[in-house]
């Protein structure tokens, strides 16, 4: 994940944030915990259950279908995993996460996986901070 300034706006809000802004925002969402298990990822995942808004977008950042509400499974500074009621066929989504302090962030996320999870789909991928 590269550090960059915001590039895209969606509904008047920036969809991309700098790595520092994203790190601060995510760290404010999850409690501090010591990690005792094996973690192969660069950024430590934390269990995180919250309602989010998701908008599917194509490679040109154009909306596909209607925005929908769903819930997250886990989060890290680098990305997010959420549960969807439908298969996500688009390469990107915009997720809106509301912070308990009252602010909300709309973040562009690359869809790296969308796999069946019981009667739903588990969707995961990294936040995108560099559009070049």
PDB file of C-alpha atoms in Angstrom:
ATOM      1  CA  UNK A   1       0.000   0.000   0.000  1.00  0.00           C
ATOM      2  CA  UNK A   2       1.574   3.232  -1.133  1.00  0.00           C
ATOM      3  CA  UNK A   3       1.084   6.567   0.560  1.00  0.00           C
ATOM      4  CA  UNK A   4      -0.692   9.130  -1.573  1.00  0.00           C
ATOM      5  CA  UNK A   5      -3.091  11.998  -1.333  1.00  0.00           C
ATOM      6  CA  UNK A   6      -6.797  11.497  -2.049  1.00  0.00           C
ATOM      7  CA  UNK A   7      -7.559  11.006  -5.763  1.00  0.00           C
ATOM      8  CA  UNK A   8     -11.250  10.212  -6.057  1.00  0.00           C
ATOM      9  CA  UNK A   9     -14.346  11.676  -4.520  1.00  0.00           C
ATOM     10  CA  UNK A  10     -17.631   9.884  -4.136  1.00  0.00           C
ATOM     11  CA  UNK A  11     -20.714  11.764  -3.024  1.00  0.00           C
ATOM     12  CA  UNK A  12     -18.550  14.725  -2.063  1.00  0.00           C
ATOM     13  CA  UNK A  13     -16.237  12.669   0.154  1.00  0.00           C
ATOM     14  CA  UNK A  14     -12.736  11.457  -0.665  1.00  0.00           C
ATOM     15  CA  UNK A  15     -12.692   7.702  -1.239  1.00  0.00           C
ATOM     16  CA  UNK A  16      -8.964   7.307  -0.802  1.00  0.00           C
ATOM     17  CA  UNK A  17      -6.931   8.474   2.140  1.00  0.00           C
ATOM     18  CA  UNK A  18      -3.236   8.617   2.827  1.00  0.00           C
ATOM     19  CA  UNK A  19      -1.728   5.614   4.546  1.00  0.00           C
ATOM     20  CA  UNK A  20      -1.215   7.672   7.706  1.00  0.00           C
ATOM     21  CA  UNK A  21      -4.869   8.777   7.786  1.00  0.00           C
ATOM     22  CA  UNK A  22      -6.034   5.215   7.168  1.00  0.00           C
ATOM     23  CA  UNK A  23      -3.751   3.812   9.868  1.00  0.00           C
ATOM     24  CA  UNK A  24      -5.027   6.327  12.414  1.00  0.00           C
ATOM     25  CA  UNK A  25      -8.647   5.684  11.448  1.00  0.00           C
ATOM     26  CA  UNK A  26      -8.389   1.866  11.647  1.00  0.00           C
ATOM     27  CA  UNK A  27      -6.416   1.895  14.888  1.00  0.00           C
ATOM     28  CA  UNK A  28      -9.224   3.987  16.393  1.00  0.00           C
ATOM     29  CA  UNK A  29     -11.747   1.308  15.425  1.00  0.00           C
ATOM     30  CA  UNK A  30     -10.086  -1.715  16.998  1.00  0.00           C
ATOM     31  CA  UNK A  31      -9.045  -2.288  20.593  1.00  0.00           C
ATOM     32  CA  UNK A  32      -5.414  -2.925  21.405  1.00  0.00           C
ATOM     33  CA  UNK A  33      -4.768  -6.623  21.772  1.00  0.00           C
ATOM     34  CA  UNK A  34      -1.705  -8.725  22.073  1.00  0.00           C
ATOM     35  CA  UNK A  35      -1.379 -11.240  19.265  1.00  0.00           C
ATOM     36  CA  UNK A  36      -0.290 -14.730  20.245  1.00  0.00           C
ATOM     37  CA  UNK A  37      -1.046 -16.754  17.108  1.00  0.00           C
ATOM     38  CA  UNK A  38       0.821 -17.038  13.833  1.00  0.00           C
ATOM     39  CA  UNK A  39       0.078 -14.241  11.366  1.00  0.00           C
ATOM     40  CA  UNK A  40       1.484 -14.355   7.854  1.00  0.00           C
ATOM     41  CA  UNK A  41       0.151 -10.984   6.739  1.00  0.00           C
ATOM     42  CA  UNK A  42       2.061  -7.731   6.732  1.00  0.00           C
ATOM     43  CA  UNK A  43      -0.757  -5.976   8.603  1.00  0.00           C
ATOM     44  CA  UNK A  44      -2.257  -7.747  11.603  1.00  0.00           C
ATOM     45  CA  UNK A  45      -5.953  -8.585  11.182  1.00  0.00           C
ATOM     46  CA  UNK A  46      -8.298  -7.888  14.057  1.00  0.00           C
ATOM     47  CA  UNK A  47     -11.805  -9.220  14.537  1.00  0.00           C
ATOM     48  CA  UNK A  48     -14.097  -6.303  13.797  1.00  0.00           C
ATOM     49  CA  UNK A  49     -17.871  -6.553  13.487  1.00  0.00           C
ATOM     50  CA  UNK A  50     -19.610  -3.417  12.299  1.00  0.00           C
ATOM     51  CA  UNK A  51     -22.266  -2.418   9.818  1.00  0.00           C
ATOM     52  CA  UNK A  52     -20.842  -0.833   6.673  1.00  0.00           C
ATOM     53  CA  UNK A  53     -22.222   0.535   3.398  1.00  0.00           C
ATOM     54  CA  UNK A  54     -20.822  -0.977   0.185  1.00  0.00           C
ATOM     55  CA  UNK A  55     -21.024   0.313  -3.395  1.00  0.00           C
ATOM     56  CA  UNK A  56     -19.755  -1.900  -6.205  1.00  0.00           C
ATOM     57  CA  UNK A  57     -17.734   0.037  -8.801  1.00  0.00           C
ATOM     58  CA  UNK A  58     -16.107  -0.949 -12.067  1.00  0.00           C
ATOM     59  CA  UNK A  59     -12.468  -0.392 -13.083  1.00  0.00           C
ATOM     60  CA  UNK A  60     -13.404   3.157 -14.155  1.00  0.00           C
ATOM     61  CA  UNK A  61     -14.851   3.866 -10.677  1.00  0.00           C
ATOM     62  CA  UNK A  62     -18.423   3.969 -11.984  1.00  0.00           C
ATOM     63  CA  UNK A  63     -21.176   2.599  -9.700  1.00  0.00           C
ATOM     64  CA  UNK A  64     -22.583  -0.826 -10.485  1.00  0.00           C
ATOM     65  CA  UNK A  65     -25.973  -1.548  -8.940  1.00  0.00           C
ATOM     66  CA  UNK A  66     -27.298  -0.151  -5.703  1.00  0.00           C
ATOM     67  CA  UNK A  67     -25.374   0.555  -2.515  1.00  0.00           C
ATOM     68  CA  UNK A  68     -26.083  -2.020   0.207  1.00  0.00           C
ATOM     69  CA  UNK A  69     -25.531  -2.498   3.936  1.00  0.00           C
ATOM     70  CA  UNK A  70     -23.616  -5.458   5.312  1.00  0.00           C
ATOM     71  CA  UNK A  71     -21.296  -6.415   8.183  1.00  0.00           C
ATOM     72  CA  UNK A  72     -17.552  -6.831   8.516  1.00  0.00           C
ATOM     73  CA  UNK A  73     -15.619  -9.848   9.802  1.00  0.00           C
ATOM     74  CA  UNK A  74     -12.157  -8.404  10.319  1.00  0.00           C
ATOM     75  CA  UNK A  75     -10.025  -5.399   9.473  1.00  0.00           C
ATOM     76  CA  UNK A  76      -6.389  -4.386   9.271  1.00  0.00           C
ATOM     77  CA  UNK A  77      -4.589  -1.236   8.279  1.00  0.00           C
ATOM     78  CA  UNK A  78      -4.210  -2.816   4.831  1.00  0.00           C
ATOM     79  CA  UNK A  79      -7.703  -4.146   4.120  1.00  0.00           C
ATOM     80  CA  UNK A  80     -11.062  -5.500   5.139  1.00  0.00           C
ATOM     81  CA  UNK A  81     -13.200  -8.627   5.045  1.00  0.00           C
ATOM     82  CA  UNK A  82     -16.995  -8.396   4.932  1.00  0.00           C
ATOM     83  CA  UNK A  83     -19.982 -10.659   4.357  1.00  0.00           C
ATOM     84  CA  UNK A  84     -22.211 -10.007   1.325  1.00  0.00           C
ATOM     85  CA  UNK A  85     -25.567 -11.490   0.355  1.00  0.00           C
ATOM     86  CA  UNK A  86     -24.535 -11.607  -3.306  1.00  0.00           C
ATOM     87  CA  UNK A  87     -21.465 -12.460  -5.341  1.00  0.00           C
ATOM     88  CA  UNK A  88     -19.284  -9.375  -5.934  1.00  0.00           C
ATOM     89  CA  UNK A  89     -18.224  -9.496  -9.573  1.00  0.00           C
ATOM     90  CA  UNK A  90     -16.684  -6.024  -9.757  1.00  0.00           C
ATOM     91  CA  UNK A  91     -12.935  -5.463  -9.289  1.00  0.00           C
ATOM     92  CA  UNK A  92     -13.500  -2.677  -6.758  1.00  0.00           C
ATOM     93  CA  UNK A  93     -15.921  -1.587  -4.060  1.00  0.00           C
ATOM     94  CA  UNK A  94     -16.260   1.538  -1.984  1.00  0.00           C
ATOM     95  CA  UNK A  95     -16.877   0.810   1.690  1.00  0.00           C
ATOM     96  CA  UNK A  96     -18.144   3.376   4.161  1.00  0.00           C
ATOM     97  CA  UNK A  97     -17.059   2.764   7.730  1.00  0.00           C
ATOM     98  CA  UNK A  98     -18.524   4.894  10.519  1.00  0.00           C
ATOM     99  CA  UNK A  99     -16.141   5.645  13.376  1.00  0.00           C
ATOM    100  CA  UNK A 100     -17.530   5.756  16.939  1.00  0.00           C
ATOM    101  CA  UNK A 101     -16.137   9.299  17.253  1.00  0.00           C
ATOM    102  CA  UNK A 102     -18.700  10.391  14.662  1.00  0.00           C
ATOM    103  CA  UNK A 103     -16.627  10.543  11.481  1.00  0.00           C
ATOM    104  CA  UNK A 104     -17.067   8.282   8.473  1.00  0.00           C
ATOM    105  CA  UNK A 105     -14.589   7.194   5.823  1.00  0.00           C
ATOM    106  CA  UNK A 106     -15.373   6.006   2.309  1.00  0.00           C
ATOM    107  CA  UNK A 107     -12.517   3.785   1.192  1.00  0.00           C
ATOM    108  CA  UNK A 108     -11.781   2.191  -2.147  1.00  0.00           C
ATOM    109  CA  UNK A 109     -11.095  -1.538  -1.780  1.00  0.00           C
ATOM    110  CA  UNK A 110      -9.849  -4.020  -4.366  1.00  0.00           C
ATOM    111  CA  UNK A 111     -11.855  -7.258  -4.350  1.00  0.00           C
ATOM    112  CA  UNK A 112      -9.237 -10.014  -4.105  1.00  0.00           C
ATOM    113  CA  UNK A 113     -11.599 -12.779  -3.067  1.00  0.00           C
ATOM    114  CA  UNK A 114     -15.299 -13.464  -3.064  1.00  0.00           C
ATOM    115  CA  UNK A 115     -16.043 -16.993  -1.959  1.00  0.00           C
ATOM    116  CA  UNK A 116     -19.084 -18.832  -0.650  1.00  0.00           C
ATOM    117  CA  UNK A 117     -19.557 -18.581   3.095  1.00  0.00           C
ATOM    118  CA  UNK A 118     -22.560 -20.600   4.249  1.00  0.00           C
ATOM    119  CA  UNK A 119     -25.476 -18.999   2.383  1.00  0.00           C
ATOM    120  CA  UNK A 120     -23.537 -15.733   1.850  1.00  0.00           C
ATOM    121  CA  UNK A 121     -20.205 -14.643   0.375  1.00  0.00           C
ATOM    122  CA  UNK A 122     -17.004 -13.640   2.153  1.00  0.00           C
ATOM    123  CA  UNK A 123     -15.400 -10.684   0.384  1.00  0.00           C
ATOM    124  CA  UNK A 124     -11.895  -9.503   1.166  1.00  0.00           C
ATOM    125  CA  UNK A 125      -9.157  -7.349  -0.191  1.00  0.00           C
ATOM    126  CA  UNK A 126      -6.781  -4.474   0.342  1.00  0.00           C
ATOM    127  CA  UNK A 127      -7.593  -0.801   0.549  1.00  0.00           C
ATOM    128  CA  UNK A 128      -6.364   1.058  -2.525  1.00  0.00           C
ATOM    129  CA  UNK A 129      -4.414   4.251  -1.905  1.00  0.00           C
ATOM    130  CA  UNK A 130      -2.603   4.703  -5.192  1.00  0.00           C
ATOM    131  CA  UNK A 131      -4.569   4.971  -8.417  1.00  0.00           C
ATOM    132  CA  UNK A 132      -1.547   5.193 -10.739  1.00  0.00           C
TER     133      UNK A 132
END
